[in-house]
CSV table of C-alpha atoms in Angstrom, one decimal:
chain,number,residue,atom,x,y,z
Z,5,UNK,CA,20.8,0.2,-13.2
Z,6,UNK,CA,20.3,3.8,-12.6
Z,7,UNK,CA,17.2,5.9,-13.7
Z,8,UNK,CA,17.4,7.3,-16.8
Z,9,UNK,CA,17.5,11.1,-16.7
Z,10,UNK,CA,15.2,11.2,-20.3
Z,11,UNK,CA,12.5,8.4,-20.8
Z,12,UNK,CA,9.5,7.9,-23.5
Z,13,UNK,CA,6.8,9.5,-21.4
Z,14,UNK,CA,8.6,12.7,-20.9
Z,15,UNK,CA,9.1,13.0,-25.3
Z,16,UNK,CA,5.1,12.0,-24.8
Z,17,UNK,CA,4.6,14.5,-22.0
Z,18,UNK,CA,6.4,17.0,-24.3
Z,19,UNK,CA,4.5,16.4,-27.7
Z,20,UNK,CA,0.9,16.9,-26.1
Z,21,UNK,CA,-2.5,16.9,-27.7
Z,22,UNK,CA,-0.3,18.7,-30.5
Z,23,UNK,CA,1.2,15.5,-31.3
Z,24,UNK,CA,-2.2,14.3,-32.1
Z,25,UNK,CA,-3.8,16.7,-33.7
Z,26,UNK,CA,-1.0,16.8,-36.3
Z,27,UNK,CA,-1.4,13.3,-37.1
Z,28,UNK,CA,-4.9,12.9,-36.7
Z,29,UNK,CA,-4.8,11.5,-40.6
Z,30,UNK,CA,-3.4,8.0,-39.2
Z,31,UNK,CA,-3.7,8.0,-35.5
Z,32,UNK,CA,-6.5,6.0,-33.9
Z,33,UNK,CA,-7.6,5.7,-30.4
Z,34,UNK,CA,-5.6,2.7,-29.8
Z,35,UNK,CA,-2.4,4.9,-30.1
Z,36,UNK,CA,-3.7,7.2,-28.0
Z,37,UNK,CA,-4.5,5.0,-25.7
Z,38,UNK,CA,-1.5,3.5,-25.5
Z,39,UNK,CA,0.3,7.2,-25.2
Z,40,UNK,CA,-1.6,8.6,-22.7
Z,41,UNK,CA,-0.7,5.3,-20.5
Z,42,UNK,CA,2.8,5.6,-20.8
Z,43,UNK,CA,2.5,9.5,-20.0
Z,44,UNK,CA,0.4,9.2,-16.9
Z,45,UNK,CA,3.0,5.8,-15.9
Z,46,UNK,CA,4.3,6.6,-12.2
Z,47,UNK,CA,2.3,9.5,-11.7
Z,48,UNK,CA,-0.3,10.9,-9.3
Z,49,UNK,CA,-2.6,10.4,-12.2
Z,50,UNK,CA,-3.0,6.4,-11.8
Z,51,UNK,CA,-3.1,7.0,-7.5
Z,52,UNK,CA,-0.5,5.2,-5.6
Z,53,UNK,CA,0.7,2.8,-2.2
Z,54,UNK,CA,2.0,3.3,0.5
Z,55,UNK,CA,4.5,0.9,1.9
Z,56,UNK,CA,5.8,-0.5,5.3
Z,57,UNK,CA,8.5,-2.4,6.4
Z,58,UNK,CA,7.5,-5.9,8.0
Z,59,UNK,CA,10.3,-5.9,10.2
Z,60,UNK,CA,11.4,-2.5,11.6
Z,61,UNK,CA,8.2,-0.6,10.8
Z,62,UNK,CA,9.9,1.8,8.7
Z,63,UNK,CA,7.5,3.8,6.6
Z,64,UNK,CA,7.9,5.2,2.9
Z,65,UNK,CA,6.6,7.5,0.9
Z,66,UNK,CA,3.9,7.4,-1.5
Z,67,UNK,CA,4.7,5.4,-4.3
Z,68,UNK,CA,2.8,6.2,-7.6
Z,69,UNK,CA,1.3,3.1,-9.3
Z,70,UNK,CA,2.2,2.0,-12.8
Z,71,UNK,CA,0.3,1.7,-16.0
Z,72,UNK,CA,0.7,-1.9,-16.5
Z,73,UNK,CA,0.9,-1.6,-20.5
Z,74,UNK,CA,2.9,-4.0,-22.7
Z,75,UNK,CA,4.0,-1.2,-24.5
Z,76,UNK,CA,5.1,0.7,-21.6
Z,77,UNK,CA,8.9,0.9,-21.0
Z,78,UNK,CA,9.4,1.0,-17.6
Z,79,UNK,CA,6.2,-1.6,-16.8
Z,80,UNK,CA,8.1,-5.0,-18.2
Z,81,UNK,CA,10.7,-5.4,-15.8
Z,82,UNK,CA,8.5,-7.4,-13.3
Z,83,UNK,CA,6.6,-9.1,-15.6
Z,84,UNK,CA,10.2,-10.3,-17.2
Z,85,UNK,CA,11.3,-11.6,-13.7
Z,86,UNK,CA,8.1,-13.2,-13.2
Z,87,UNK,CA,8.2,-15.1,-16.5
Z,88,UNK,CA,11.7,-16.1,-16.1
Z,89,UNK,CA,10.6,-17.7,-12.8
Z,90,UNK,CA,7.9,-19.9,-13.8
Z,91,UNK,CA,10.1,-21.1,-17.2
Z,92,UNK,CA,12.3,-22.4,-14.6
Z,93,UNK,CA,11.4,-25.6,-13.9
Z,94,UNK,CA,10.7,-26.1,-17.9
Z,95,UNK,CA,14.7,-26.2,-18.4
Z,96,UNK,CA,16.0,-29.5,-19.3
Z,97,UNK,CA,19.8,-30.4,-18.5
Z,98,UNK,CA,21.1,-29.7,-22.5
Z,99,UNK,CA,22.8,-27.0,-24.3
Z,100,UNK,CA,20.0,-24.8,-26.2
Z,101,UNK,CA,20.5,-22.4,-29.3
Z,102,UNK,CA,19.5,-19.2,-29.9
Z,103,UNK,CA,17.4,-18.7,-33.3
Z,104,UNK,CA,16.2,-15.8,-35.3
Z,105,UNK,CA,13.8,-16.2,-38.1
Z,106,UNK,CA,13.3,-13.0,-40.2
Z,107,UNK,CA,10.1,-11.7,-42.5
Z,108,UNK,CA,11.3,-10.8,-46.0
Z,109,UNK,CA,11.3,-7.1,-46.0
Z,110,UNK,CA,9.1,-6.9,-48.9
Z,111,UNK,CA,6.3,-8.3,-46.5
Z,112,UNK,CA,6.7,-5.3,-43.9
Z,113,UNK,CA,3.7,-3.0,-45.6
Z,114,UNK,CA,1.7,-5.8,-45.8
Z,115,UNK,CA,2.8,-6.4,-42.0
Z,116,UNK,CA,1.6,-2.9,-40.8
Z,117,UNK,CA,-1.9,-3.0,-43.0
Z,118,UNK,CA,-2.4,-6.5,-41.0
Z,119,UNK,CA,-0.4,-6.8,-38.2
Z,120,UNK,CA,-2.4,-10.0,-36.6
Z,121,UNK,CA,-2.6,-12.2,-39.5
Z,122,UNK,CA,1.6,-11.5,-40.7
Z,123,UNK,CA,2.5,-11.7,-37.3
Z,124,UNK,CA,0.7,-15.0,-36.1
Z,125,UNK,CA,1.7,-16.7,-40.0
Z,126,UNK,CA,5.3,-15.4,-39.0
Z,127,UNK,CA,4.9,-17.2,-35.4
Z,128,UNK,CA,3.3,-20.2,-36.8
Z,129,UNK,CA,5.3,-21.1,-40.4
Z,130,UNK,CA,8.8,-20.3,-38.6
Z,131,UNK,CA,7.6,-23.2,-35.8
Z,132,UNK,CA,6.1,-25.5,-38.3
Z,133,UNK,CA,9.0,-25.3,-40.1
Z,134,UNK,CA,11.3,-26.4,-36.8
Z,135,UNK,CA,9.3,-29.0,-35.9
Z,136,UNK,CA,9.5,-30.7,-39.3
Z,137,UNK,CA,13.3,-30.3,-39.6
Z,138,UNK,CA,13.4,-31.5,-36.1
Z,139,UNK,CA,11.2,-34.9,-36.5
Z,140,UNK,CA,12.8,-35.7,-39.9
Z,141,UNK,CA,15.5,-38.6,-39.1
Z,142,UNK,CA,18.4,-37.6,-41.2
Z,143,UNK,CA,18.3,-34.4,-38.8
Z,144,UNK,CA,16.7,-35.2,-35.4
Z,145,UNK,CA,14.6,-37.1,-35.5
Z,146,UNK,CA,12.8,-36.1,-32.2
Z,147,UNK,CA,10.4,-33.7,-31.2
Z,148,UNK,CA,11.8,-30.9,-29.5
Z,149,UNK,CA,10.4,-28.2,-27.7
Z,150,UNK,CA,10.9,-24.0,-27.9
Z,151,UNK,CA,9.7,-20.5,-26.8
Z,152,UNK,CA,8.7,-18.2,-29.4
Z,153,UNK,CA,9.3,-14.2,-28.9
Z,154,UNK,CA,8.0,-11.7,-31.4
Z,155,UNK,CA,9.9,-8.3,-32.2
Z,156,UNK,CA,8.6,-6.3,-34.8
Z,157,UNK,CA,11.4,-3.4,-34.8
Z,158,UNK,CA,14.9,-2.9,-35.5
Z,159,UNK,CA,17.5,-0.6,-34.0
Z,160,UNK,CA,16.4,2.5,-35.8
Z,161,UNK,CA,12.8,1.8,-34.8
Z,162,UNK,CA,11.5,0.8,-38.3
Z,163,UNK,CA,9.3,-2.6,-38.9
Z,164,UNK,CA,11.4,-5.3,-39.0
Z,165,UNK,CA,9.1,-8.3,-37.9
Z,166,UNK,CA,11.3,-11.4,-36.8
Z,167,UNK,CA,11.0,-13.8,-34.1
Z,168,UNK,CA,13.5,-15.0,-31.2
Z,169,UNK,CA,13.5,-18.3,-30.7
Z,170,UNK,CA,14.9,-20.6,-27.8
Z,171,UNK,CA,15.0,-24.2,-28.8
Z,172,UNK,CA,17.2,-27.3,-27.6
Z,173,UNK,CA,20.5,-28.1,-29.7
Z,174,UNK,CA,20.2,-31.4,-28.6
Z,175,UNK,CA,17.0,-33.6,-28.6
Z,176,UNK,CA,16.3,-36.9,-26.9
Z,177,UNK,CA,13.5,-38.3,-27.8
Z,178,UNK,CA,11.5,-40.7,-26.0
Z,179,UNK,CA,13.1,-44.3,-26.3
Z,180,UNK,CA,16.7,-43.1,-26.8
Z,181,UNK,CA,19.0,-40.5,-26.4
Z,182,UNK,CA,19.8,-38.8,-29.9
Z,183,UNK,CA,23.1,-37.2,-29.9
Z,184,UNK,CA,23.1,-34.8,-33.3
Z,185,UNK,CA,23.0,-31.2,-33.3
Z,186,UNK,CA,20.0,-29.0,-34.2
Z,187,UNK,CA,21.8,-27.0,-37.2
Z,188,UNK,CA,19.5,-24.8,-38.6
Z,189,UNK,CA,17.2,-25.4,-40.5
Z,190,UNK,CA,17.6,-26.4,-43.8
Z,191,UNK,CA,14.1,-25.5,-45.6
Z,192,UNK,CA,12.4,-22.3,-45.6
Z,193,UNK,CA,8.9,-21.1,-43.9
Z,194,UNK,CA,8.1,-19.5,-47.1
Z,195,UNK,CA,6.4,-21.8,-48.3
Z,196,UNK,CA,4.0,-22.1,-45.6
Z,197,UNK,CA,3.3,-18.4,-45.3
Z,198,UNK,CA,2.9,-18.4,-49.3
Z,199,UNK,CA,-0.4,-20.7,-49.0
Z,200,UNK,CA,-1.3,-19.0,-45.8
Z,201,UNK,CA,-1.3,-15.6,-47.4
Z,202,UNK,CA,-3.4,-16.7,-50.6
Z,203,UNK,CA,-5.9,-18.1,-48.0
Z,204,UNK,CA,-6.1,-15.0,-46.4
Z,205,UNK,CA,-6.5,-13.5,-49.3
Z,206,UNK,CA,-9.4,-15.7,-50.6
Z,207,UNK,CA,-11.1,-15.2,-47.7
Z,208,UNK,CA,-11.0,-11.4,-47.9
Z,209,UNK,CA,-8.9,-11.1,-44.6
Z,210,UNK,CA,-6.5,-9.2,-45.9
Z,211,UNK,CA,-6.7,-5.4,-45.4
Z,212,UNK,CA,-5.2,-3.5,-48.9
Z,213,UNK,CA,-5.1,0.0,-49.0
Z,214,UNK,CA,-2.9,3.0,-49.9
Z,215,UNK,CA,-0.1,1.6,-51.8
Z,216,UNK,CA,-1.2,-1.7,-51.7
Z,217,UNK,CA,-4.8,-1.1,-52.7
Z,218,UNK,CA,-3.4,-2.4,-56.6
Z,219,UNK,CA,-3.2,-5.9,-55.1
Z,220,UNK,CA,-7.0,-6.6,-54.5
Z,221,UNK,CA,-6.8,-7.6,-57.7
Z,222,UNK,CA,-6.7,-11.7,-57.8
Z,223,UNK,CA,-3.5,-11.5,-60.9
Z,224,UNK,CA,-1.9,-8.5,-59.1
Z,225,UNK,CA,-2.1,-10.0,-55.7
Z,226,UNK,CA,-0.6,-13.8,-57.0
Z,227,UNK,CA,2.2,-11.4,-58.9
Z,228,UNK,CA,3.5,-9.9,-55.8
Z,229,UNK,CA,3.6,-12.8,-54.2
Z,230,UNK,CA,5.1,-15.2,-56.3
Z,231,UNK,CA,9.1,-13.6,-56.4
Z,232,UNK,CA,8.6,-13.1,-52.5
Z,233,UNK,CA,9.3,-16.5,-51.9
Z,234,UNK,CA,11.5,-17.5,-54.6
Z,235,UNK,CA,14.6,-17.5,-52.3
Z,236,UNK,CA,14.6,-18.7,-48.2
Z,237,UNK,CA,14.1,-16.2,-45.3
Z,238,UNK,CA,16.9,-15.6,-43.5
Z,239,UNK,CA,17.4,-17.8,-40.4
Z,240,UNK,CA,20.3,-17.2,-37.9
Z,241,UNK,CA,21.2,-19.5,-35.4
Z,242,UNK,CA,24.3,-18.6,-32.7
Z,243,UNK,CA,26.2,-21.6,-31.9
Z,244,UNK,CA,24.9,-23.5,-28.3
Z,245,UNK,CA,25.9,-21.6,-25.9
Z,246,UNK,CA,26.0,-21.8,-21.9
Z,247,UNK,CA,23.8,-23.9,-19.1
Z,248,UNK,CA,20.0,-23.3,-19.2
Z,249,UNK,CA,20.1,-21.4,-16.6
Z,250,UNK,CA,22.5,-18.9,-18.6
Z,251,UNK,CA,19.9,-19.6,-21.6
Z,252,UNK,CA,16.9,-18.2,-19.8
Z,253,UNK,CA,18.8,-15.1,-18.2
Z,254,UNK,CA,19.7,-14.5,-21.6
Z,255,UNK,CA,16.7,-14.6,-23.6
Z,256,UNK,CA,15.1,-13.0,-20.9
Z,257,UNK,CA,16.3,-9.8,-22.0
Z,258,UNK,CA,14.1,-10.6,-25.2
Z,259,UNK,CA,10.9,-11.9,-23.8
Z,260,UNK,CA,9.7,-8.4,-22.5
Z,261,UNK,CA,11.0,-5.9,-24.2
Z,262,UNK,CA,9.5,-3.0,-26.4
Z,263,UNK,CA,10.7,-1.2,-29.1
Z,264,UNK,CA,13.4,1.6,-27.5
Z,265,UNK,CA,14.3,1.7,-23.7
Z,266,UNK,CA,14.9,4.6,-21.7
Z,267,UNK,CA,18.2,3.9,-21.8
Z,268,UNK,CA,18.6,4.3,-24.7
Z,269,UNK,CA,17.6,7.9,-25.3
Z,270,UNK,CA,20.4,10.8,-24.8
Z,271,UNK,CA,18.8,14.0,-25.5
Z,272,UNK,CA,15.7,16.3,-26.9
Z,273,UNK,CA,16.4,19.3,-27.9
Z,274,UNK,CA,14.8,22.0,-30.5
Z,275,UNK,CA,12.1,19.5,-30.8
Z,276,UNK,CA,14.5,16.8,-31.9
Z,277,UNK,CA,15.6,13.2,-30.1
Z,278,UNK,CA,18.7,11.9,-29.7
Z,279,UNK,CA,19.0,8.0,-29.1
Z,280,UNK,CA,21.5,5.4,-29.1
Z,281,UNK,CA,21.5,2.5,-31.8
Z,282,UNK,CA,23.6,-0.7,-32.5
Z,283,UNK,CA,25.2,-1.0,-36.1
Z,284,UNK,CA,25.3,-4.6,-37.1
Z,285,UNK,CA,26.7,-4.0,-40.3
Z,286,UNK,CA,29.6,-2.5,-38.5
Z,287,UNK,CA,30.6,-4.7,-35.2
Z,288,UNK,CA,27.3,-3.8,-33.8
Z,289,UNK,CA,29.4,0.0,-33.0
Z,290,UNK,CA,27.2,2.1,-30.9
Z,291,UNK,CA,26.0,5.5,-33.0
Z,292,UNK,CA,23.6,8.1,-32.5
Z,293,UNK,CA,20.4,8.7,-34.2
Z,294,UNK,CA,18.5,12.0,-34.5
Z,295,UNK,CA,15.2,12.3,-35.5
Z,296,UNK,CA,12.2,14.6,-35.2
Z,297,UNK,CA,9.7,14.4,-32.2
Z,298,UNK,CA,7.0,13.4,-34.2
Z,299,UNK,CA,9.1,11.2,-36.6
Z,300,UNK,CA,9.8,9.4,-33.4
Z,301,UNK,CA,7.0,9.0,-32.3
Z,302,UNK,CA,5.4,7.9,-35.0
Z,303,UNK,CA,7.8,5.2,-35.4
Z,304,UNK,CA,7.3,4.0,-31.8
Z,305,UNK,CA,4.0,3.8,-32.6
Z,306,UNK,CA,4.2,1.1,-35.7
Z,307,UNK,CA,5.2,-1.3,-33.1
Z,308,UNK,CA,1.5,-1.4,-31.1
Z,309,UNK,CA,0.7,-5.2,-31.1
Z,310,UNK,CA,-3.2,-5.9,-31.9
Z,311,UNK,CA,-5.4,-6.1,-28.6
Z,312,UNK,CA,-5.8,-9.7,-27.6
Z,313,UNK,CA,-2.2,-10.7,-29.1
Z,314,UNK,CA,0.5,-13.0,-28.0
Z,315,UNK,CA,4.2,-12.4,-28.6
Z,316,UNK,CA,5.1,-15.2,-26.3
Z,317,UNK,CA,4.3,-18.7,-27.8
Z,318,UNK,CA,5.7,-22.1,-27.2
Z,319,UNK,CA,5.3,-25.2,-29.5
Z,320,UNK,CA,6.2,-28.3,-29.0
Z,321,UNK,CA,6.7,-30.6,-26.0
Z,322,UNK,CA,6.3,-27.2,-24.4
Z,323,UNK,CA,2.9,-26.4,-26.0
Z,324,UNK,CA,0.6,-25.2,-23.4
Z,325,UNK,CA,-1.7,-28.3,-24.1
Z,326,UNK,CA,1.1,-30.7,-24.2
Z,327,UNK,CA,3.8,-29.5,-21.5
Z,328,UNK,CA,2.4,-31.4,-18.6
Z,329,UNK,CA,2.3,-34.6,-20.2
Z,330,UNK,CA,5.3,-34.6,-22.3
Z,331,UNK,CA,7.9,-32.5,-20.2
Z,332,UNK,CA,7.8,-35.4,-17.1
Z,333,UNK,CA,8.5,-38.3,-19.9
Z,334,UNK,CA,11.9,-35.8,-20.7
Z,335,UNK,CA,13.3,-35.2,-17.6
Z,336,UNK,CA,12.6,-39.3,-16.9
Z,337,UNK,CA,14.4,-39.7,-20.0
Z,338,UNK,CA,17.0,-37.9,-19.1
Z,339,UNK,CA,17.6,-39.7,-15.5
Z,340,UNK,CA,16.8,-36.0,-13.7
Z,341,UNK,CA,13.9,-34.0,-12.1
Z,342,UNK,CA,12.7,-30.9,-12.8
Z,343,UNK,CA,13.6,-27.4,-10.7
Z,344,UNK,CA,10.5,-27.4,-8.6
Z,345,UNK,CA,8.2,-24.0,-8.8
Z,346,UNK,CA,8.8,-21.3,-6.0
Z,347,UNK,CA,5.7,-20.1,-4.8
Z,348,UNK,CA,4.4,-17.0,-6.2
Z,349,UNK,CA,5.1,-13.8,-4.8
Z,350,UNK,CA,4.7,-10.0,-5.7
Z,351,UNK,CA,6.9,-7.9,-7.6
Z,352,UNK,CA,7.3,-5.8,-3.9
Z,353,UNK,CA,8.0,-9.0,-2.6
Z,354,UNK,CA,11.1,-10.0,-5.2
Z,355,UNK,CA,12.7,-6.8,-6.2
Z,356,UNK,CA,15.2,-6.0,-4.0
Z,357,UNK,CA,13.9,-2.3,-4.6
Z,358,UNK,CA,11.5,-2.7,-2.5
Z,359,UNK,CA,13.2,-3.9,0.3
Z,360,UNK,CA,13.6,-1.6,3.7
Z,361,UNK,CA,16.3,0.9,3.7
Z,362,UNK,CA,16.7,0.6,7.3
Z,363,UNK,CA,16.8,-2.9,8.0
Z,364,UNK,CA,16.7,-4.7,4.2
Z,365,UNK,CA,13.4,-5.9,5.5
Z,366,UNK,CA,10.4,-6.6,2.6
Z,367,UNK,CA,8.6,-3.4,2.3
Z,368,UNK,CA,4.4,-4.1,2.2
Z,369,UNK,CA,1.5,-2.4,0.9
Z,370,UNK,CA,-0.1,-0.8,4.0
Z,371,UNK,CA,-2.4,1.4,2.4
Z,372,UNK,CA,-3.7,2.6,-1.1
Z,373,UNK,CA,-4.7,6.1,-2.7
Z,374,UNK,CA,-6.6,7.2,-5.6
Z,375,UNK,CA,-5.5,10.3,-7.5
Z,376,UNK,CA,-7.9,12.6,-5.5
Z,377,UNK,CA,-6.8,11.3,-2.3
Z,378,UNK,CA,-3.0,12.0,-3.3
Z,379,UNK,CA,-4.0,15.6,-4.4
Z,380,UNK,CA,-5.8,15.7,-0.7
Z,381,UNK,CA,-2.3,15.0,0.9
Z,382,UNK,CA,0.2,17.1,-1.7
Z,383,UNK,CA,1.1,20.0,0.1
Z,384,UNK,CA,-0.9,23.0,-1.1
Z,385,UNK,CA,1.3,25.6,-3.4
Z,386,UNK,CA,2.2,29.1,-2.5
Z,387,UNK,CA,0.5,31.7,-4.4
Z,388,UNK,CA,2.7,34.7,-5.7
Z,389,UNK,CA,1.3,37.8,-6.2
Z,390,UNK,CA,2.6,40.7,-8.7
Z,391,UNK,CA,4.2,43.7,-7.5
């Protein structure tokens, strides 16, 4: 894929400290933390590498080093292709579905107040819920075993919490093989996340302010809540699709990914941003959105994950604590062995990026620079003088 001639850190780059100081009302200095990593991404700012090829001795240039940050669109690609690797050998010979459980949109202010407790209840309620529909015999009766992915936006960049899920559409458990499909499912995680909340609540976790600073109030806060979960979330599940190995290339695209790509942006103009966005409604048709810089921004911004959290979760007979001991007993079951692990390498080492363009040799880190020693080497710049 080509580079994109706009990207995120040049609409950062463009807003400056001006940005911040017209929003210093709601911004904190986890959002400018988070900008100022993205802006400085691939620049002399963070130092850089130099490479050599292995094989012909060809030497590049100085390659600036990247930020690193979840939140960063062009860090994610590596750490996608890594992931994919090691989820691998995990794949067991059986067509898997694709499901998407959604957070009532009522629920998205109380998301953004308290984004760790929704999100994790959203994560954990939407699993539960699987794994009950999954060991109940008139459906499975089996235990299966899924991936978890988080997104909390939607293609205009406003909250819209749901969660991508990969799970097996047919089980086997143990002592037989069980031939039903996984429909889906048939029940609704609402009522989990209803007695989760009013826990929260009890315990004073919740954070209520602006508009929902009413609902500290015990009667107001049981008001709210009670219609919310009246009627099911919405649950969509594509029909099996594909080999595993199909499966994980394909939900790979999900695992890693923030809220716009670079890609996706067209122009900014007049202090204005263009991007391209996908109409479901409408055959998923390809428009274009404007908005303002700062409206942009800002809306990137609601989609900062809490320090410390993970999108990526797996329940099951793929929880981390149960994986190496239950994941063996399926492949036996099955009559096949798993895909053994590769050894590790580096990103330089597996993107063909990085291979010579001489020889199409593997390109290795020689030598390192910090941002002083890069400014040491830049050539110096001709001074004009005024006639």
């Amino acid at each position: 894929m080509s580079r994109p001639l706009l990207e995120v850190a040049d609409l950062i780059r463009s807003a400056g400290t001006a940005f911040i100081e017209r929003n210093r009302k709601w911004i904190r200095w986890t959002h400018i933390k988070v900008l100022l990593a993205i802006a400085r991404c691939r620049t002399a700012a963070l130092g850089g590498h130099i490479d050599e090829c292995t094989c012909c001795g060809h030497r590049a240039t100085i390659s600036f080093n990247s930020c690193r940050n979840r939140h960063c669109p062009k860090c994610q690609t590596g750490a996608r292709e890594r992931w994919i690797q090691a989820r691998r050998h995990e794949l067991l010979p059986s067509p898997y579905v694709h499901l998407v459980f959604t957070l009532p949109s009522q629920l998205a202010a109380l998301a953004l107040q308290n984004k760790k407790i929704v999100y994790s209840l959203l994560l954990r309620a939407s699993a539960e819920t699987l794994l009950q529909v999954a060991r109940n015999p008139t459906h499975l009766g089996a235990e299966i075993g899924f991936f978890s992915v988080l997104h909390t936006w939607n293609q205009k960049l406003q909250i819209h919490p749901h969660v991508h899920r990969r799970a097996l559409a047919r089980s086997h458990p143990l002592d037989s093989i069980s031939p039903p499909l996984l429909s889906p499912p048939s029940c609704s995680p609402g009522g989990v996340s209803r007695q989760a909340l009013k826990l929260a609540f009890q315990r004073g976790q919740l954070h209520l302010s602006g508009d929902l600073a009413r609902l500290a109030q015990p009667k107001f806060f049981a008001a709210w809540l009670r219609p919310l979960f009246r009627k099911n979330w919405v649950v969509y599940s594509k029909p099996p699709f594909g080999g595993p190995e199909y499966v994980l290339q394909y939900l790979g695209r999900y695992t890693h990914r923030v809220a716009i790509s670079n890609h996706r942006l067209v122009s900014l103009a007049d202090g204005q941003v263009t991007f391209r966005w996908r109409d479901s409604a409408h055959n998923n048709e390809q428009k274009l959105m404007t908005l303002a810089l700062d409206e942009f921004l800002r809306r990137f911004l609601l989609h900062l994950l809490p320090k410390g959290f993970v999108r990526i979760r797996h329940f099951g007979f793929l929880a981390n604590r149960r994986r190496s001991t239950l994941l063996p007993l399926c492949f036996a079951a099955l009559g096949t062995v798993p895909v053994p692990m590769e050894p590790e390498t580096t990103a330089q080492e597996s993107d063909p990026l990085w291979r010579c363009p001489k020889c199409g040799g593997p390109m290795a880190v020689i030598e390192r620079l910090t941002a002083s020693q890069i400014q040491l080497r830049s050539p110096p710049r001709l001074l004009t003088t005024a006639t």
